[in-house]
mmCIF file of C-alpha atoms in Angstrom:
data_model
loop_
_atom_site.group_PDB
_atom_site.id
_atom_site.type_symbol
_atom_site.label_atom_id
_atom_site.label_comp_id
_atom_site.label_asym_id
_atom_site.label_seq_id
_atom_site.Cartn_x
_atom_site.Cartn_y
_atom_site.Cartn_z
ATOM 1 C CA UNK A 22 0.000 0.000 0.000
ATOM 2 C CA UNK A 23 1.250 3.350 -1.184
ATOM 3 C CA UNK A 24 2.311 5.398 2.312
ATOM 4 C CA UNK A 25 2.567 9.225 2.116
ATOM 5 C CA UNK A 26 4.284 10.850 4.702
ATOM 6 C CA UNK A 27 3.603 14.775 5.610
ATOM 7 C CA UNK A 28 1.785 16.928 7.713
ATOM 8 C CA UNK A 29 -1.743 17.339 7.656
ATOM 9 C CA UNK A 30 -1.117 21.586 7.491
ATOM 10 C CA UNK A 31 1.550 21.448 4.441
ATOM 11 C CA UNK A 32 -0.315 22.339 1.297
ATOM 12 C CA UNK A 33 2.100 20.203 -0.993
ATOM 13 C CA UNK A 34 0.856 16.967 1.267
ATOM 14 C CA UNK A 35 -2.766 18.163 0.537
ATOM 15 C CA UNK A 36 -2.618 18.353 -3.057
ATOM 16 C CA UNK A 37 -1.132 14.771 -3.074
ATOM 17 C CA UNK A 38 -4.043 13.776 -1.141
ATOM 18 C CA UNK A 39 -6.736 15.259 -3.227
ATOM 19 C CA UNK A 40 -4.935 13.819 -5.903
ATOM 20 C CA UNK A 41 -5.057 10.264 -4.303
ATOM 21 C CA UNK A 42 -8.263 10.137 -2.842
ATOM 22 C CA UNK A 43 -9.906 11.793 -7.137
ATOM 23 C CA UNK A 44 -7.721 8.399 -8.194
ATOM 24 C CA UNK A 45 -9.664 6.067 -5.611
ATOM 25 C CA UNK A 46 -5.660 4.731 -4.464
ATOM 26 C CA UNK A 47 -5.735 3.434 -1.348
ATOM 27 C CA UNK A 48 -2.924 5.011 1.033
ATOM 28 C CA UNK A 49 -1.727 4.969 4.550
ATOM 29 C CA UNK A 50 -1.211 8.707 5.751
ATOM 30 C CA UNK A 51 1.860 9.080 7.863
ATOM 31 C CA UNK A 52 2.117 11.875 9.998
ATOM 32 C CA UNK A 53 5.506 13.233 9.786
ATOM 33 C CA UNK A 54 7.073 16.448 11.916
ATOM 34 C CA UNK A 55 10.223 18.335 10.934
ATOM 35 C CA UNK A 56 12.499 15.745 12.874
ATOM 36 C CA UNK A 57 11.170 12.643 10.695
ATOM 37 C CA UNK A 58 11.124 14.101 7.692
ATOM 38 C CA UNK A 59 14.767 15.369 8.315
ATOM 39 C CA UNK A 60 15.490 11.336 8.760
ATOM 40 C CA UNK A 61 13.167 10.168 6.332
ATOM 41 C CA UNK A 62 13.661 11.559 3.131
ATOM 42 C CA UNK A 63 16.918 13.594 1.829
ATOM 43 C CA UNK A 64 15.156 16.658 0.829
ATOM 44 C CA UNK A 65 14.168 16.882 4.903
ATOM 45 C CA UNK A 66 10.807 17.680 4.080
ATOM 46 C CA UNK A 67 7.529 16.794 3.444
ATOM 47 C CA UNK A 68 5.703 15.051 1.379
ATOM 48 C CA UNK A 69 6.981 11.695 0.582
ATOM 49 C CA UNK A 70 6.037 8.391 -0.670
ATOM 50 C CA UNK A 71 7.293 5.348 -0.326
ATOM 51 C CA UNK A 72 5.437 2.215 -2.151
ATOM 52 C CA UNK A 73 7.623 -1.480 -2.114
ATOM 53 C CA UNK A 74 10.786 0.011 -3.789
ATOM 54 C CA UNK A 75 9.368 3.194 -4.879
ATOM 55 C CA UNK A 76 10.969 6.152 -2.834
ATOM 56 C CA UNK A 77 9.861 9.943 -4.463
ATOM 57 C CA UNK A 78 10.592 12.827 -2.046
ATOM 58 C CA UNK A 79 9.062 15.623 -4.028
ATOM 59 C CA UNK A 80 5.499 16.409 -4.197
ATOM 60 C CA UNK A 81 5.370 17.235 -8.185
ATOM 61 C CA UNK A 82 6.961 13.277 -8.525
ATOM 62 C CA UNK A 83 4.151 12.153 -6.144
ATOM 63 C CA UNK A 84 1.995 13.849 -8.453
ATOM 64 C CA UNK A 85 3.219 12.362 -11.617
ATOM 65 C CA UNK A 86 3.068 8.846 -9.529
ATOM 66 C CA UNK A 87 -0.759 9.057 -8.789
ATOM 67 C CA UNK A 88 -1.604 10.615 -12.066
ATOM 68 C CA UNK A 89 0.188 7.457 -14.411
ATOM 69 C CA UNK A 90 -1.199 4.704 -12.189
ATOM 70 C CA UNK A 91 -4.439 5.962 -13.350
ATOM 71 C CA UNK A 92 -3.335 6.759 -16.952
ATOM 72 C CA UNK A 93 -3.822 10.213 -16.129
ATOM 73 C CA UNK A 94 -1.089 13.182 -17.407
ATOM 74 C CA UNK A 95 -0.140 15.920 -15.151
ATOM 75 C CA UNK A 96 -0.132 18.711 -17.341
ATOM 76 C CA UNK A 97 -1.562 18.925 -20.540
ATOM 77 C CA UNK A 98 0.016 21.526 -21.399
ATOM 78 C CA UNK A 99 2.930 24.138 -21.254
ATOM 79 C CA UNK A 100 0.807 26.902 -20.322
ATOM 80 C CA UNK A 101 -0.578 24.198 -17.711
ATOM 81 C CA UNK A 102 2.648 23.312 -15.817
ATOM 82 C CA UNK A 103 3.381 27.665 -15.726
ATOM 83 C CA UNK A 104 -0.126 27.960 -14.045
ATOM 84 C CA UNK A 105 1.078 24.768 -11.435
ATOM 85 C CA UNK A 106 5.265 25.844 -11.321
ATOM 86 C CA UNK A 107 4.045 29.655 -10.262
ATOM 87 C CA UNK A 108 1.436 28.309 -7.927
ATOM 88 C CA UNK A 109 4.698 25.904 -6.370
ATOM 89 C CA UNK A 110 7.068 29.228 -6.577
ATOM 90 C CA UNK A 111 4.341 31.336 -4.471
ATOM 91 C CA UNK A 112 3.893 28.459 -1.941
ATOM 92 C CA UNK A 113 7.975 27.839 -1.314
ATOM 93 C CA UNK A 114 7.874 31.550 -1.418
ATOM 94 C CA UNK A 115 5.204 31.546 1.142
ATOM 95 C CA UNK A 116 6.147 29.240 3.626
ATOM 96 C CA UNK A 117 9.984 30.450 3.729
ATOM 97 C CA UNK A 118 8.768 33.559 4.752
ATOM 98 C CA UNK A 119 6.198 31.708 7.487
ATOM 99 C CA UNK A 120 8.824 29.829 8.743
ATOM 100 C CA UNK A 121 11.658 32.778 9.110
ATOM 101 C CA UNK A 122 9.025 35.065 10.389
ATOM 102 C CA UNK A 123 8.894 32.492 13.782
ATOM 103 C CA UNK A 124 12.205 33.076 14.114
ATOM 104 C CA UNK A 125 11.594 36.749 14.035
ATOM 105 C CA UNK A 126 13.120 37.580 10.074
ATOM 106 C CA UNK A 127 11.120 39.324 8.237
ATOM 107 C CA UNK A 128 11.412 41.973 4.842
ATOM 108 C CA UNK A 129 12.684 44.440 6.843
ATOM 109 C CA UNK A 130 15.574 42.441 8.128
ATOM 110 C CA UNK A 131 17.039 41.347 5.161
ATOM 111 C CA UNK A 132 16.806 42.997 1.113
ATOM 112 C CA UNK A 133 16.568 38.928 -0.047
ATOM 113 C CA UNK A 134 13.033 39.049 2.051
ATOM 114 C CA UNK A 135 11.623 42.047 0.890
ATOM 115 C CA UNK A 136 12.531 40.540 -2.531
ATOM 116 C CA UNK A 137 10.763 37.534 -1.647
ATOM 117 C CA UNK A 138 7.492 39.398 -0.205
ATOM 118 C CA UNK A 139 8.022 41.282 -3.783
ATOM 119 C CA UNK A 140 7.723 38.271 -5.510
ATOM 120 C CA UNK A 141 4.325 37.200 -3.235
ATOM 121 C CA UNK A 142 2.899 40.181 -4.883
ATOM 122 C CA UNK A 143 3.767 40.086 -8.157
ATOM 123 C CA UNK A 144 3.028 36.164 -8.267
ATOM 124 C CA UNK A 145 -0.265 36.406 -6.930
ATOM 125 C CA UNK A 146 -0.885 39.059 -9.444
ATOM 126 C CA UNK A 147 0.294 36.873 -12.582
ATOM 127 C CA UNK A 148 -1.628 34.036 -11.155
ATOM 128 C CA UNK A 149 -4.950 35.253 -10.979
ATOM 129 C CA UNK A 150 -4.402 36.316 -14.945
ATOM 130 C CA UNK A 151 -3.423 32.641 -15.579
ATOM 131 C CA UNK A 152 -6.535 31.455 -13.745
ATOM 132 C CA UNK A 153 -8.736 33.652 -15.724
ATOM 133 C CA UNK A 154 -7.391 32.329 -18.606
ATOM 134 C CA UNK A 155 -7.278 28.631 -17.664
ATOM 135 C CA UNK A 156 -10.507 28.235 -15.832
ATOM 136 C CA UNK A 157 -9.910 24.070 -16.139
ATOM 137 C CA UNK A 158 -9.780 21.602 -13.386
ATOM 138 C CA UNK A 159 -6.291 20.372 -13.773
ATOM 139 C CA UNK A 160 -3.499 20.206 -11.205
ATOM 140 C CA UNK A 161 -2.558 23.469 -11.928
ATOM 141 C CA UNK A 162 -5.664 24.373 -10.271
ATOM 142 C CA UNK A 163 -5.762 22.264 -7.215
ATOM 143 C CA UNK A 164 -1.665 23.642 -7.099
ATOM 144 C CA UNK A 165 -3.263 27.024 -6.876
ATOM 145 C CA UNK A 166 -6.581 26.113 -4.625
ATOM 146 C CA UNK A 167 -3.679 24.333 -2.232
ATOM 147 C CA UNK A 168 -1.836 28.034 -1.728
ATOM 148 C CA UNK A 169 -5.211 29.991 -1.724
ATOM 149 C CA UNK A 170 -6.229 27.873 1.343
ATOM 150 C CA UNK A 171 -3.111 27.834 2.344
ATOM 151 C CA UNK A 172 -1.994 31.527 2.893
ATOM 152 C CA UNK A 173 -5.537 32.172 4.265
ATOM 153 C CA UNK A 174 -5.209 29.005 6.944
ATOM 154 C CA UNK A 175 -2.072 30.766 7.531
ATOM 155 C CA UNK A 176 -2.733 34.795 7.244
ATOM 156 C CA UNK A 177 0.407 35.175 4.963
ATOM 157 C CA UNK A 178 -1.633 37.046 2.068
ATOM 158 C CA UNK A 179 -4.232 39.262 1.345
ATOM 159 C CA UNK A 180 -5.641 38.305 -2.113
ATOM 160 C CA UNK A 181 -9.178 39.485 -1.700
ATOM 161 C CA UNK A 182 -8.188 42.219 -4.395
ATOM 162 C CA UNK A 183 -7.908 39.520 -7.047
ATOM 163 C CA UNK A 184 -12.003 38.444 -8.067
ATOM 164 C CA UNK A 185 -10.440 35.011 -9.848
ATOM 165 C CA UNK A 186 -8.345 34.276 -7.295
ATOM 166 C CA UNK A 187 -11.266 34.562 -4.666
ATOM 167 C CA UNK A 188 -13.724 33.373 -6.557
ATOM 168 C CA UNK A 189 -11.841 30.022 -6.861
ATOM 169 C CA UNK A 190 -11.101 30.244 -3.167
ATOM 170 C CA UNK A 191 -14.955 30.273 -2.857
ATOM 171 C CA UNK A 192 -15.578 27.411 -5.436
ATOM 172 C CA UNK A 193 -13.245 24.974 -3.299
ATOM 173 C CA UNK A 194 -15.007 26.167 -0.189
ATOM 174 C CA UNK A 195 -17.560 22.887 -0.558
ATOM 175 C CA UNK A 196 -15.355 21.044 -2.493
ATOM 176 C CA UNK A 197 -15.666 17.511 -0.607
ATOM 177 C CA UNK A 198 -12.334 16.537 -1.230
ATOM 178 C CA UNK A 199 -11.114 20.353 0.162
ATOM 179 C CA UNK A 200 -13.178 19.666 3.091
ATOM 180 C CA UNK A 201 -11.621 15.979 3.523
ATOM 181 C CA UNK A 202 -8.201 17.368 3.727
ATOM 182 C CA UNK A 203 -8.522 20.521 5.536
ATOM 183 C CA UNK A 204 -6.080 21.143 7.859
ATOM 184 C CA UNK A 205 -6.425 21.360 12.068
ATOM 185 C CA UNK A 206 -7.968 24.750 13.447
ATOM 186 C CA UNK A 207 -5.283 27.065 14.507
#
C-alpha cells in the first residue's frame, strides 16, 4: 500500500491527497514532523512516498506517480505546468517567509526578504491572470486552490483584491475533497 508521509497543514501533502483520494488509491497517511522528515527523506521535508521500492521525495513526482497509475497526465500543457510551477514558486515563497518570520526575520531584516514578499505580490498578481485564462480543473488548479487555502489558513496574504483568485477560493469552499483534507484549526 502506497504510504505518504507529511503533515496534515503542508499544502504540498494536501494536493497529493486530493490527488489520491480523485484516483480512488488506497494510502496509509503518515504523519511526519520536521524531525522525521529530516530522517526520512533527503530533501528533509515533506511530502513523501514510499510504495515497495518506490521512494519519491518531491510532491510534483508524487503527483506524476498518482496521475500514471491511473493513466492520467499531469499537465496537458505548457501553459498548464506555468499555471502549477508559479502556484509551487508562491507556496515555497510563502512558507519560507512563514517559517523565518517564527524566528523573528522578516522583509525588513534582510533585502533577499523584501525581494521575496516582492515576488508574493507580483506572483499572486500573474496568477490570478493565468486562472482567468485557464478556468480548467487540472493540477494546476488544485496547485493554486492548495496556496489559496493555504496563505488564508495561515494569514500570509491578502488576495481578496484579485475576483479570480477569490472566486476560486470560494468554489473549493464545498469542495468535498477540500473539506476531507482541511487542515487542524489554529
Amino acid at each position: 500500500m502506497l504510504q505518504l508521509f507529511g503533515s496534515f497543514t503542508s499544502p504540498f501533502v494536501r494536493h497529493c491527497r486530493i490527488a489520491l483520494l480523485e484516483q480512488e488509491l488506497p494510502f496509509e497517511m503518515v504523519e511526519t514532523d520536521y524531525l522525521q522528515s529530516a530522517l526520512g527523506s533527503p530533501t528533509k521535508r515533506v511530502p513523501f512516498l514510499k510504495d515497495k521500492k518506490l521512494f519519491l521525495s518531491d510532491s510534483l513526482a508524487i503527483l506524476f506517480e498518482i496521475r500514471a497509475r491511473a493513466k492520467r497526465p499531469v499537465f496537458r500543457s505548457s501553459e498548464e505546468a506555468e499555471t502549477f510551477c508559479l502556484a509551487t514558486t508562491l507556496l515555497d515563497t510563502g512558507i519560507n517567509l512563514f517559517l523565518l518570520s517564527k524566528e523573528g526575520l522578516g522583509p525588513a531584516d534582510s533585502k533577499y526578504l523584501e525581494r521575496q514578499t516582492a515576488r508574493m505580490e507580483s506572483g499572486f498578481a500573474a496568477l490570478e491572470d493565468r486562472i482567468q485564462k485557464d478556468g480548467a480543473w487540472s493540477d494546476a488548479t488544485i496547485r493554486t486552490a492548495c496556496l489559496l487555502k493555504w496563505v488564508n489558513y495561515r494569514k500570509r496574504f491578502d488576495f481578496s483584491h484579485l475576483p479570480h483568485l477569490t472566486a476560486l477560493h470560494e468554489q473549493i469552499e464545498y469542495d468535498p475533497l477540500f473539506q476531507q483534507t482541511a487542515p487542524p484549526p489554529l
